[in-house]
Amino acid sequence: RWRDSLICSYFWVSINDTHQSDDNLALKGTAVQSSTYYGWRAANAIDGIRYAPGPASSCSITGYQLNPWWRLDLLDYYNIYKVTITNRGDGWLEQTTGVEIRIGNSLVNNGNNNPRCAVTSLVPARSTVSFSCGGMEGRYVNMYIPNIQAYLTLCEVEVYGIGNF
């Protein structure tokens, strides 16, 4: 009886330990965006560089457009607990204001119809802000500015969660 309890306890801890991660899941994924402003590609927001010298040198920036979006494909399904966004350090703060963070498994409307985790308010220059998503399930993490003509700038996006369920 004691031995059975020990085996069950070991099995439960092993499963939970192998699926939890303090690693930034975004680094393992791929990113795309609705358009690209010059060379500021979607992948720049998941390169692991929060702050780089120069004007938005390691950021992703969409073109000036209606409903700009950026999407991360985590390449697997996760329960997402936290999404972190870093803003550029040289101004243009409005380019990360009013961004809807959406998480889910659908690509309808480029993933922008997935459930909403949060909406950003003003993210100060060269700042990193985290949003709790309470374990939302999804493969795709979208950043989306609906119903407005704008640029969308993301200097780093980090995603933390539990996966492979």
PDB file of N, CA and C in Angstrom, residues 20-124:
ATOM      1  N   GLN A  20       5.720  21.348 -17.297  1.00  0.00           N
ATOM      2  CA  GLN A  20       5.864  22.747 -16.917  1.00  0.00           C
ATOM      3  C   GLN A  20       7.153  23.296 -17.472  1.00  0.00           C
ATOM      4  N   SER A  21       7.122  24.604 -17.777  1.00  0.00           N
ATOM      5  CA  SER A  21       8.305  25.211 -18.352  1.00  0.00           C
ATOM      6  C   SER A  21       8.404  26.660 -17.935  1.00  0.00           C
ATOM      7  N   ASP A  22       9.588  27.042 -17.491  1.00  0.00           N
ATOM      8  CA  ASP A  22       9.880  28.448 -17.260  1.00  0.00           C
ATOM      9  C   ASP A  22      10.523  29.039 -18.499  1.00  0.00           C
ATOM     10  N   ASP A  23      10.622  28.222 -19.544  1.00  0.00           N
ATOM     11  CA  ASP A  23      11.222  28.668 -20.794  1.00  0.00           C
ATOM     12  C   ASP A  23      10.239  29.532 -21.569  1.00  0.00           C
ATOM     13  N   ASN A  24      10.788  30.483 -22.302  1.00  0.00           N
ATOM     14  CA  ASN A  24       9.999  31.311 -23.195  1.00  0.00           C
ATOM     15  C   ASN A  24       9.621  30.472 -24.412  1.00  0.00           C
ATOM     16  N   LEU A  25       8.363  30.068 -24.505  1.00  0.00           N
ATOM     17  CA  LEU A  25       7.894  29.209 -25.593  1.00  0.00           C
ATOM     18  C   LEU A  25       7.981  29.894 -26.953  1.00  0.00           C
ATOM     19  N   ALA A  26       7.942  31.212 -26.980  1.00  0.00           N
ATOM     20  CA  ALA A  26       7.970  31.951 -28.245  1.00  0.00           C
ATOM     21  C   ALA A  26       9.259  31.696 -29.028  1.00  0.00           C
ATOM     22  N   LEU A  27      10.346  31.439 -28.324  1.00  0.00           N
ATOM     23  CA  LEU A  27      11.638  31.225 -28.990  1.00  0.00           C
ATOM     24  C   LEU A  27      11.630  29.971 -29.861  1.00  0.00           C
ATOM     25  N   LYS A  28      10.690  29.062 -29.600  1.00  0.00           N
ATOM     26  CA  LYS A  28      10.605  27.808 -30.356  1.00  0.00           C
ATOM     27  C   LYS A  28       9.619  27.903 -31.516  1.00  0.00           C
ATOM     28  N   GLY A  29       8.882  29.019 -31.608  1.00  0.00           N
ATOM     29  CA  GLY A  29       7.823  29.153 -32.596  1.00  0.00           C
ATOM     30  C   GLY A  29       8.248  29.912 -33.843  1.00  0.00           C
ATOM     31  N   THR A  30       7.257  30.187 -34.679  1.00  0.00           N
ATOM     32  CA  THR A  30       7.463  30.989 -35.884  1.00  0.00           C
ATOM     33  C   THR A  30       6.444  32.119 -35.884  1.00  0.00           C
ATOM     34  N   ALA A  31       6.802  33.235 -36.495  1.00  0.00           N
ATOM     35  CA  ALA A  31       5.923  34.400 -36.480  1.00  0.00           C
ATOM     36  C   ALA A  31       5.692  34.937 -37.890  1.00  0.00           C
ATOM     37  N   VAL A  32       4.498  35.452 -38.094  1.00  0.00           N
ATOM     38  CA  VAL A  32       4.125  36.153 -39.328  1.00  0.00           C
ATOM     39  C   VAL A  32       3.347  37.403 -38.919  1.00  0.00           C
ATOM     40  N   GLN A  33       3.241  38.352 -39.858  1.00  0.00           N
ATOM     41  CA  GLN A  33       2.465  39.552 -39.581  1.00  0.00           C
ATOM     42  C   GLN A  33       1.738  40.001 -40.845  1.00  0.00           C
ATOM     43  N   SER A  34       0.757  40.881 -40.653  1.00  0.00           N
ATOM     44  CA  SER A  34      -0.122  41.286 -41.748  1.00  0.00           C
ATOM     45  C   SER A  34       0.606  42.008 -42.871  1.00  0.00           C
ATOM     46  N   SER A  35       1.657  42.729 -42.566  1.00  0.00           N
ATOM     47  CA  SER A  35       2.517  43.396 -43.553  1.00  0.00           C
ATOM     48  C   SER A  35       3.824  43.716 -42.846  1.00  0.00           C
ATOM     49  N   THR A  36       4.811  44.141 -43.599  1.00  0.00           N
ATOM     50  CA  THR A  36       6.116  44.431 -42.985  1.00  0.00           C
ATOM     51  C   THR A  36       6.599  45.808 -43.407  1.00  0.00           C
ATOM     52  N   TYR A  37       6.920  46.620 -42.418  1.00  0.00           N
ATOM     53  CA  TYR A  37       7.474  47.947 -42.661  1.00  0.00           C
ATOM     54  C   TYR A  37       8.978  47.796 -42.852  1.00  0.00           C
ATOM     55  N   TYR A  38       9.434  48.044 -44.060  1.00  0.00           N
ATOM     56  CA  TYR A  38      10.831  47.879 -44.458  1.00  0.00           C
ATOM     57  C   TYR A  38      11.366  46.529 -43.973  1.00  0.00           C
ATOM     58  N   GLY A  39      12.438  46.485 -43.204  1.00  0.00           N
ATOM     59  CA  GLY A  39      13.040  45.209 -42.809  1.00  0.00           C
ATOM     60  C   GLY A  39      12.645  44.712 -41.436  1.00  0.00           C
ATOM     61  N   TRP A  40      11.613  45.321 -40.811  1.00  0.00           N
ATOM     62  CA  TRP A  40      11.231  44.935 -39.450  1.00  0.00           C
ATOM     63  C   TRP A  40      10.269  43.750 -39.498  1.00  0.00           C
ATOM     64  N   ARG A  41      10.849  42.563 -39.646  1.00  0.00           N
ATOM     65  CA  ARG A  41      10.125  41.305 -39.841  1.00  0.00           C
ATOM     66  C   ARG A  41       9.451  40.813 -38.561  1.00  0.00           C
ATOM     67  N   ALA A  42       8.467  39.962 -38.734  1.00  0.00           N
ATOM     68  CA  ALA A  42       7.732  39.382 -37.603  1.00  0.00           C
ATOM     69  C   ALA A  42       8.653  38.612 -36.666  1.00  0.00           C
ATOM     70  N   ALA A  43       9.629  37.913 -37.216  1.00  0.00           N
ATOM     71  CA  ALA A  43      10.543  37.091 -36.403  1.00  0.00           C
ATOM     72  C   ALA A  43      11.395  37.927 -35.449  1.00  0.00           C
ATOM     73  N   ASN A  44      11.554  39.210 -35.709  1.00  0.00           N
ATOM     74  CA  ASN A  44      12.340  40.067 -34.811  1.00  0.00           C
ATOM     75  C   ASN A  44      11.751  40.094 -33.401  1.00  0.00           C
ATOM     76  N   ALA A  45      10.444  39.899 -33.286  1.00  0.00           N
ATOM     77  CA  ALA A  45       9.788  39.964 -31.976  1.00  0.00           C
ATOM     78  C   ALA A  45       9.952  38.690 -31.158  1.00  0.00           C
ATOM     79  N   ILE A  46      10.573  37.674 -31.742  1.00  0.00           N
ATOM     80  CA  ILE A  46      10.814  36.432 -30.989  1.00  0.00           C
ATOM     81  C   ILE A  46      12.275  35.998 -31.116  1.00  0.00           C
ATOM     82  N   ASP A  47      13.171  36.984 -31.187  1.00  0.00           N
ATOM     83  CA  ASP A  47      14.601  36.681 -31.328  1.00  0.00           C
ATOM     84  C   ASP A  47      15.332  36.632 -29.993  1.00  0.00           C
ATOM     85  N   GLY A  48      14.606  36.865 -28.888  1.00  0.00           N
ATOM     86  CA  GLY A  48      15.218  36.824 -27.562  1.00  0.00           C
ATOM     87  C   GLY A  48      15.915  38.111 -27.160  1.00  0.00           C
ATOM     88  N   ILE A  49      15.841  39.145 -27.997  1.00  0.00           N
ATOM     89  CA  ILE A  49      16.495  40.429 -27.702  1.00  0.00           C
ATOM     90  C   ILE A  49      15.429  41.441 -27.304  1.00  0.00           C
ATOM     91  N   ARG A  50      15.367  41.755 -26.019  1.00  0.00           N
ATOM     92  CA  ARG A  50      14.384  42.741 -25.551  1.00  0.00           C
ATOM     93  C   ARG A  50      14.786  44.155 -25.944  1.00  0.00           C
ATOM     94  N   TYR A  51      16.026  44.498 -25.669  1.00  0.00           N
ATOM     95  CA  TYR A  51      16.474  45.872 -25.897  1.00  0.00           C
ATOM     96  C   TYR A  51      17.720  45.854 -26.758  1.00  0.00           C
ATOM     97  N   ALA A  52      17.643  46.456 -27.906  1.00  0.00           N
ATOM     98  CA  ALA A  52      18.794  46.538 -28.799  1.00  0.00           C
ATOM     99  C   ALA A  52      19.092  48.013 -29.060  1.00  0.00           C
ATOM    100  N   PRO A  53      20.348  48.327 -29.305  1.00  0.00           N
ATOM    101  CA  PRO A  53      20.679  49.728 -29.596  1.00  0.00           C
ATOM    102  C   PRO A  53      20.087  50.142 -30.941  1.00  0.00           C
ATOM    103  N   GLY A  54      19.807  51.414 -31.072  1.00  0.00           N
ATOM    104  CA  GLY A  54      19.284  51.931 -32.335  1.00  0.00           C
ATOM    105  C   GLY A  54      17.771  51.975 -32.339  1.00  0.00           C
ATOM    106  N   PRO A  55      17.220  52.644 -33.325  1.00  0.00           N
ATOM    107  CA  PRO A  55      15.766  52.814 -33.398  1.00  0.00           C
ATOM    108  C   PRO A  55      15.059  51.522 -33.802  1.00  0.00           C
ATOM    109  N   ALA A  56      14.430  50.872 -32.847  1.00  0.00           N
ATOM    110  CA  ALA A  56      13.644  49.664 -33.084  1.00  0.00           C
ATOM    111  C   ALA A  56      14.415  48.619 -33.879  1.00  0.00           C
ATOM    112  N   SER A  57      15.707  48.509 -33.612  1.00  0.00           N
ATOM    113  CA  SER A  57      16.569  47.672 -34.454  1.00  0.00           C
ATOM    114  C   SER A  57      16.248  46.189 -34.393  1.00  0.00           C
ATOM    115  N   SER A  58      15.611  45.734 -33.313  1.00  0.00           N
ATOM    116  CA  SER A  58      15.272  44.314 -33.225  1.00  0.00           C
ATOM    117  C   SER A  58      13.779  44.127 -32.976  1.00  0.00           C
ATOM    118  N   CYS A  59      12.975  44.991 -33.573  1.00  0.00           N
ATOM    119  CA  CYS A  59      11.521  44.938 -33.397  1.00  0.00           C
ATOM    120  C   CYS A  59      10.845  44.469 -34.675  1.00  0.00           C
ATOM    121  N   SER A  60       9.604  44.040 -34.545  1.00  0.00           N
ATOM    122  CA  SER A  60       8.765  43.806 -35.716  1.00  0.00           C
ATOM    123  C   SER A  60       7.843  45.014 -35.852  1.00  0.00           C
ATOM    124  N   ILE A  61       7.621  45.444 -37.083  1.00  0.00           N
ATOM    125  CA  ILE A  61       6.719  46.573 -37.341  1.00  0.00           C
ATOM    126  C   ILE A  61       5.912  46.250 -38.599  1.00  0.00           C
ATOM    127  N   THR A  62       4.592  46.353 -38.479  1.00  0.00           N
ATOM    128  CA  THR A  62       3.755  46.186 -39.662  1.00  0.00           C
ATOM    129  C   THR A  62       3.734  47.496 -40.437  1.00  0.00           C
ATOM    130  N   GLY A  63       3.227  47.442 -41.651  1.00  0.00           N
ATOM    131  CA  GLY A  63       2.955  48.673 -42.381  1.00  0.00           C
ATOM    132  C   GLY A  63       1.784  49.401 -41.739  1.00  0.00           C
ATOM    133  N   TYR A  64       1.593  50.663 -42.146  1.00  0.00           N
ATOM    134  CA  TYR A  64       0.460  51.461 -41.673  1.00  0.00           C
ATOM    135  C   TYR A  64      -0.780  50.944 -42.384  1.00  0.00           C
ATOM    136  N   GLN A  65      -1.684  50.296 -41.644  1.00  0.00           N
ATOM    137  CA  GLN A  65      -2.827  49.647 -42.276  1.00  0.00           C
ATOM    138  C   GLN A  65      -3.987  49.528 -41.313  1.00  0.00           C
ATOM    139  N   LEU A  66      -5.151  49.198 -41.857  1.00  0.00           N
ATOM    140  CA  LEU A  66      -6.328  48.929 -41.056  1.00  0.00           C
ATOM    141  C   LEU A  66      -6.201  47.530 -40.463  1.00  0.00           C
ATOM    142  N   ASN A  67      -6.462  47.386 -39.172  1.00  0.00           N
ATOM    143  CA  ASN A  67      -6.448  46.100 -38.464  1.00  0.00           C
ATOM    144  C   ASN A  67      -5.112  45.357 -38.535  1.00  0.00           C
ATOM    145  N   PRO A  68      -4.006  45.983 -38.179  1.00  0.00           N
ATOM    146  CA  PRO A  68      -2.725  45.264 -38.246  1.00  0.00           C
ATOM    147  C   PRO A  68      -2.677  44.129 -37.220  1.00  0.00           C
ATOM    148  N   TRP A  69      -1.964  43.061 -37.574  1.00  0.00           N
ATOM    149  CA  TRP A  69      -1.852  41.917 -36.674  1.00  0.00           C
ATOM    150  C   TRP A  69      -0.477  41.267 -36.806  1.00  0.00           C
ATOM    151  N   TRP A  70      -0.132  40.538 -35.761  1.00  0.00           N
ATOM    152  CA  TRP A  70       1.099  39.732 -35.685  1.00  0.00           C
ATOM    153  C   TRP A  70       0.696  38.413 -35.053  1.00  0.00           C
ATOM    154  N   ARG A  71       1.207  37.284 -35.582  1.00  0.00           N
ATOM    155  CA  ARG A  71       0.806  35.972 -35.051  1.00  0.00           C
ATOM    156  C   ARG A  71       2.017  35.079 -34.805  1.00  0.00           C
ATOM    157  N   LEU A  72       2.001  34.456 -33.640  1.00  0.00           N
ATOM    158  CA  LEU A  72       3.001  33.471 -33.255  1.00  0.00           C
ATOM    159  C   LEU A  72       2.381  32.089 -33.324  1.00  0.00           C
ATOM    160  N   ASP A  73       3.026  31.179 -34.042  1.00  0.00           N
ATOM    161  CA  ASP A  73       2.632  29.779 -34.066  1.00  0.00           C
ATOM    162  C   ASP A  73       3.584  29.036 -33.139  1.00  0.00           C
ATOM    163  N   LEU A  74       3.058  28.510 -32.041  1.00  0.00           N
ATOM    164  CA  LEU A  74       3.880  27.798 -31.062  1.00  0.00           C
ATOM    165  C   LEU A  74       4.219  26.377 -31.504  1.00  0.00           C
ATOM    166  N   LEU A  75       3.642  25.948 -32.624  1.00  0.00           N
ATOM    167  CA  LEU A  75       3.909  24.642 -33.238  1.00  0.00           C
ATOM    168  C   LEU A  75       3.424  23.461 -32.403  1.00  0.00           C
ATOM    169  N   ASP A  76       2.712  23.744 -31.326  1.00  0.00           N
ATOM    170  CA  ASP A  76       2.128  22.723 -30.472  1.00  0.00           C
ATOM    171  C   ASP A  76       1.061  23.407 -29.630  1.00  0.00           C
ATOM    172  N   TYR A  77       0.314  22.659 -28.851  1.00  0.00           N
ATOM    173  CA  TYR A  77      -0.771  23.192 -28.046  1.00  0.00           C
ATOM    174  C   TYR A  77      -0.305  23.386 -26.607  1.00  0.00           C
ATOM    175  N   TYR A  78      -0.655  24.531 -26.033  1.00  0.00           N
ATOM    176  CA  TYR A  78      -0.219  24.880 -24.682  1.00  0.00           C
ATOM    177  C   TYR A  78      -1.361  25.508 -23.901  1.00  0.00           C
ATOM    178  N   ASN A  79      -1.267  25.414 -22.578  1.00  0.00           N
ATOM    179  CA  ASN A  79      -2.065  26.247 -21.684  1.00  0.00           C
ATOM    180  C   ASN A  79      -1.173  27.433 -21.351  1.00  0.00           C
ATOM    181  N   ILE A  80      -1.587  28.592 -21.777  1.00  0.00           N
ATOM    182  CA  ILE A  80      -0.742  29.783 -21.669  1.00  0.00           C
ATOM    183  C   ILE A  80      -1.139  30.582 -20.438  1.00  0.00           C
ATOM    184  N   TYR A  81      -0.134  30.836 -19.602  1.00  0.00           N
ATOM    185  CA  TYR A  81      -0.362  31.552 -18.357  1.00  0.00           C
ATOM    186  C   TYR A  81       0.094  33.000 -18.395  1.00  0.00           C
ATOM    187  N   LYS A  82       1.090  33.308 -19.203  1.00  0.00           N
ATOM    188  CA  LYS A  82       1.602  34.673 -19.218  1.00  0.00           C
ATOM    189  C   LYS A  82       2.123  35.028 -20.602  1.00  0.00           C
ATOM    190  N   VAL A  83       1.796  36.257 -21.047  1.00  0.00           N
ATOM    191  CA  VAL A  83       2.342  36.830 -22.276  1.00  0.00           C
ATOM    192  C   VAL A  83       2.982  38.147 -21.896  1.00  0.00           C
ATOM    193  N   THR A  84       4.209  38.338 -22.354  1.00  0.00           N
ATOM    194  CA  THR A  84       4.979  39.533 -22.033  1.00  0.00           C
ATOM    195  C   THR A  84       5.319  40.272 -23.324  1.00  0.00           C
ATOM    196  N   ILE A  85       5.133  41.587 -23.309  1.00  0.00           N
ATOM    197  CA  ILE A  85       5.426  42.432 -24.471  1.00  0.00           C
ATOM    198  C   ILE A  85       6.438  43.487 -24.074  1.00  0.00           C
ATOM    199  N   THR A  86       7.443  43.695 -24.923  1.00  0.00           N
ATOM    200  CA  THR A  86       8.430  44.760 -24.716  1.00  0.00           C
ATOM    201  C   THR A  86       8.256  45.799 -25.816  1.00  0.00           C
ATOM    202  N   ASN A  87       8.216  47.060 -25.412  1.00  0.00           N
ATOM    203  CA  ASN A  87       8.065  48.169 -26.346  1.00  0.00           C
ATOM    204  C   ASN A  87       9.432  48.718 -26.764  1.00  0.00           C
ATOM    205  N   ARG A  88       9.444  49.429 -27.860  1.00  0.00           N
ATOM    206  CA  ARG A  88      10.663  50.049 -28.361  1.00  0.00           C
ATOM    207  C   ARG A  88      11.099  51.179 -27.430  1.00  0.00           C
ATOM    208  N   GLY A  89      12.351  51.585 -27.534  1.00  0.00           N
ATOM    209  CA  GLY A  89      12.892  52.576 -26.621  1.00  0.00           C
ATOM    210  C   GLY A  89      13.010  53.970 -27.187  1.00  0.00           C
ATOM    211  N   ASP A  90      12.635  54.154 -28.441  1.00  0.00           N
ATOM    212  CA  ASP A  90      12.889  55.444 -29.086  1.00  0.00           C
ATOM    213  C   ASP A  90      11.616  56.222 -29.417  1.00  0.00           C
ATOM    214  N   GLY A  91      10.540  55.969 -28.696  1.00  0.00           N
ATOM    215  CA  GLY A  91       9.304  56.710 -28.949  1.00  0.00           C
ATOM    216  C   GLY A  91       8.255  55.852 -29.624  1.00  0.00           C
ATOM    217  N   TRP A  92       7.255  56.499 -30.245  1.00  0.00           N
ATOM    218  CA  TRP A  92       6.190  55.815 -30.970  1.00  0.00           C
ATOM    219  C   TRP A  92       5.409  54.849 -30.066  1.00  0.00           C
ATOM    220  N   LEU A  93       5.136  55.286 -28.851  1.00  0.00           N
ATOM    221  CA  LEU A  93       4.500  54.423 -27.859  1.00  0.00           C
ATOM    222  C   LEU A  93       3.111  53.953 -28.270  1.00  0.00           C
ATOM    223  N   GLU A  94       2.426  54.745 -29.078  1.00  0.00           N
ATOM    224  CA  GLU A  94       1.068  54.381 -29.494  1.00  0.00           C
ATOM    225  C   GLU A  94       1.041  53.106 -30.342  1.00  0.00           C
ATOM    226  N   GLN A  95       2.177  52.684 -30.845  1.00  0.00           N
ATOM    227  CA  GLN A  95       2.224  51.502 -31.701  1.00  0.00           C
ATOM    228  C   GLN A  95       2.086  50.189 -30.922  1.00  0.00           C
ATOM    229  N   THR A  96       2.060  50.273 -29.605  1.00  0.00           N
ATOM    230  CA  THR A  96       1.767  49.088 -28.780  1.00  0.00           C
ATOM    231  C   THR A  96       0.596  49.357 -27.835  1.00  0.00           C
ATOM    232  N   THR A  97      -0.201  50.378 -28.143  1.00  0.00           N
ATOM    233  CA  THR A  97      -1.355  50.727 -27.313  1.00  0.00           C
ATOM    234  C   THR A  97      -2.627  50.173 -27.949  1.00  0.00           C
ATOM    235  N   GLY A  98      -3.477  49.565 -27.138  1.00  0.00           N
ATOM    236  CA  GLY A  98      -4.742  49.031 -27.642  1.00  0.00           C
ATOM    237  C   GLY A  98      -4.607  47.716 -28.385  1.00  0.00           C
ATOM    238  N   VAL A  99      -3.516  47.018 -28.145  1.00  0.00           N
ATOM    239  CA  VAL A  99      -3.286  45.730 -28.804  1.00  0.00           C
ATOM    240  C   VAL A  99      -4.050  44.647 -28.052  1.00  0.00           C
ATOM    241  N   GLU A 100      -4.865  43.899 -28.791  1.00  0.00           N
ATOM    242  CA  GLU A 100      -5.573  42.761 -28.214  1.00  0.00           C
ATOM    243  C   GLU A 100      -4.664  41.538 -28.300  1.00  0.00           C
ATOM    244  N   ILE A 101      -4.478  40.862 -27.179  1.00  0.00           N
ATOM    245  CA  ILE A 101      -3.734  39.603 -27.148  1.00  0.00           C
ATOM    246  C   ILE A 101      -4.771  38.492 -27.238  1.00  0.00           C
ATOM    247  N   ARG A 102      -4.703  37.710 -28.304  1.00  0.00           N
ATOM    248  CA  ARG A 102      -5.683  36.648 -28.541  1.00  0.00           C
ATOM    249  C   ARG A 102      -4.970  35.306 -28.616  1.00  0.00           C
ATOM    250  N   ILE A 103      -5.574  34.302 -27.992  1.00  0.00           N
ATOM    251  CA  ILE A 103      -4.963  32.973 -27.897  1.00  0.00           C
ATOM    252  C   ILE A 103      -5.986  31.917 -28.281  1.00  0.00           C
ATOM    253  N   GLY A 104      -5.577  30.981 -29.130  1.00  0.00           N
ATOM    254  CA  GLY A 104      -6.491  29.909 -29.498  1.00  0.00           C
ATOM    255  C   GLY A 104      -5.897  28.995 -30.555  1.00  0.00           C
ATOM    256  N   ASN A 105      -6.763  28.176 -31.131  1.00  0.00           N
ATOM    257  CA  ASN A 105      -6.334  27.175 -32.106  1.00  0.00           C
ATOM    258  C   ASN A 105      -6.856  27.436 -33.515  1.00  0.00           C
ATOM    259  N   SER A 106      -7.600  28.504 -33.694  1.00  0.00           N
ATOM    260  CA  SER A 106      -8.220  28.795 -34.984  1.00  0.00           C
ATOM    261  C   SER A 106      -7.382  29.785 -35.792  1.00  0.00           C
ATOM    262  N   LEU A 107      -7.414  29.605 -37.112  1.00  0.00           N
ATOM    263  CA  LEU A 107      -6.799  30.571 -38.026  1.00  0.00           C
ATOM    264  C   LEU A 107      -7.850  31.383 -38.784  1.00  0.00           C
ATOM    265  N   VAL A 108      -9.124  31.288 -38.360  1.00  0.00           N
ATOM    266  CA  VAL A 108     -10.171  32.116 -38.957  1.00  0.00           C
ATOM    267  C   VAL A 108      -9.811  33.581 -38.714  1.00  0.00           C
ATOM    268  N   ASN A 109      -9.929  34.397 -39.748  1.00  0.00           N
ATOM    269  CA  ASN A 109      -9.541  35.809 -39.673  1.00  0.00           C
ATOM    270  C   ASN A 109      -8.093  35.938 -39.190  1.00  0.00           C
ATOM    271  N   ASN A 110      -7.224  35.066 -39.694  1.00  0.00           N
ATOM    272  CA  ASN A 110      -5.794  35.047 -39.350  1.00  0.00           C
ATOM    273  C   ASN A 110      -5.536  34.809 -37.866  1.00  0.00           C
ATOM    274  N   GLY A 111      -6.491  34.227 -37.160  1.00  0.00           N
ATOM    275  CA  GLY A 111      -6.353  33.971 -35.728  1.00  0.00           C
ATOM    276  C   GLY A 111      -6.869  35.092 -34.854  1.00  0.00           C
ATOM    277  N   ASN A 112      -7.346  36.167 -35.478  1.00  0.00           N
ATOM    278  CA  ASN A 112      -7.786  37.331 -34.716  1.00  0.00           C
ATOM    279  C   ASN A 112      -9.176  37.180 -34.098  1.00  0.00           C
ATOM    280  N   ASN A 113      -9.855  36.056 -34.363  1.00  0.00           N
ATOM    281  CA  ASN A 113     -11.145  35.779 -33.734  1.00  0.00           C
ATOM    282  C   ASN A 113     -11.005  34.881 -32.509  1.00  0.00           C
ATOM    283  N   ASN A 114      -9.796  34.438 -32.201  1.00  0.00           N
ATOM    284  CA  ASN A 114      -9.576  33.600 -31.022  1.00  0.00           C
ATOM    285  C   ASN A 114      -9.915  34.382 -29.758  1.00  0.00           C
ATOM    286  N   PRO A 115     -10.157  33.695 -28.637  1.00  0.00           N
ATOM    287  CA  PRO A 115     -10.493  34.380 -27.385  1.00  0.00           C
ATOM    288  C   PRO A 115      -9.413  35.384 -26.954  1.00  0.00           C
ATOM    289  N   ARG A 116      -9.877  36.447 -26.332  1.00  0.00           N
ATOM    290  CA  ARG A 116      -8.988  37.536 -25.925  1.00  0.00           C
ATOM    291  C   ARG A 116      -8.483  37.326 -24.504  1.00  0.00           C
ATOM    292  N   CYS A 117      -7.183  37.431 -24.331  1.00  0.00           N
ATOM    293  CA  CYS A 117      -6.547  37.361 -23.007  1.00  0.00           C
ATOM    294  C   CYS A 117      -6.528  38.738 -22.357  1.00  0.00           C
ATOM    295  N   ALA A 118      -6.130  39.749 -23.120  1.00  0.00           N
ATOM    296  CA  ALA A 118      -5.946  41.089 -22.547  1.00  0.00           C
ATOM    297  C   ALA A 118      -5.893  42.120 -23.661  1.00  0.00           C
ATOM    298  N   VAL A 119      -5.957  43.386 -23.252  1.00  0.00           N
ATOM    299  CA  VAL A 119      -5.749  44.514 -24.161  1.00  0.00           C
ATOM    300  C   VAL A 119      -4.709  45.415 -23.510  1.00  0.00           C
ATOM    301  N   THR A 120      -3.698  45.796 -24.276  1.00  0.00           N
ATOM    302  CA  THR A 120      -2.645  46.637 -23.721  1.00  0.00           C
ATOM    303  C   THR A 120      -3.129  48.075 -23.567  1.00  0.00           C
ATOM    304  N   SER A 121      -2.619  48.736 -22.545  1.00  0.00           N
ATOM    305  CA  SER A 121      -2.752  50.183 -22.457  1.00  0.00           C
ATOM    306  C   SER A 121      -1.376  50.720 -22.851  1.00  0.00           C
ATOM    307  N   LEU A 122      -1.064  51.924 -22.518  1.00  0.00           N
ATOM    308  CA  LEU A 122       0.220  52.506 -22.894  1.00  0.00           C
ATOM    309  C   LEU A 122       1.375  51.718 -22.268  1.00  0.00           C
ATOM    310  N   VAL A 123       2.260  51.193 -23.102  1.00  0.00           N
ATOM    311  CA  VAL A 123       3.456  50.503 -22.631  1.00  0.00           C
ATOM    312  C   VAL A 123       4.597  51.516 -22.733  1.00  0.00           C
ATOM    313  N   PRO A 124       5.165  51.944 -21.613  1.00  0.00           N
ATOM    314  CA  PRO A 124       6.218  52.965 -21.659  1.00  0.00           C
ATOM    315  C   PRO A 124       7.413  52.536 -22.517  1.00  0.00           C
TER     316      PRO A 124
END
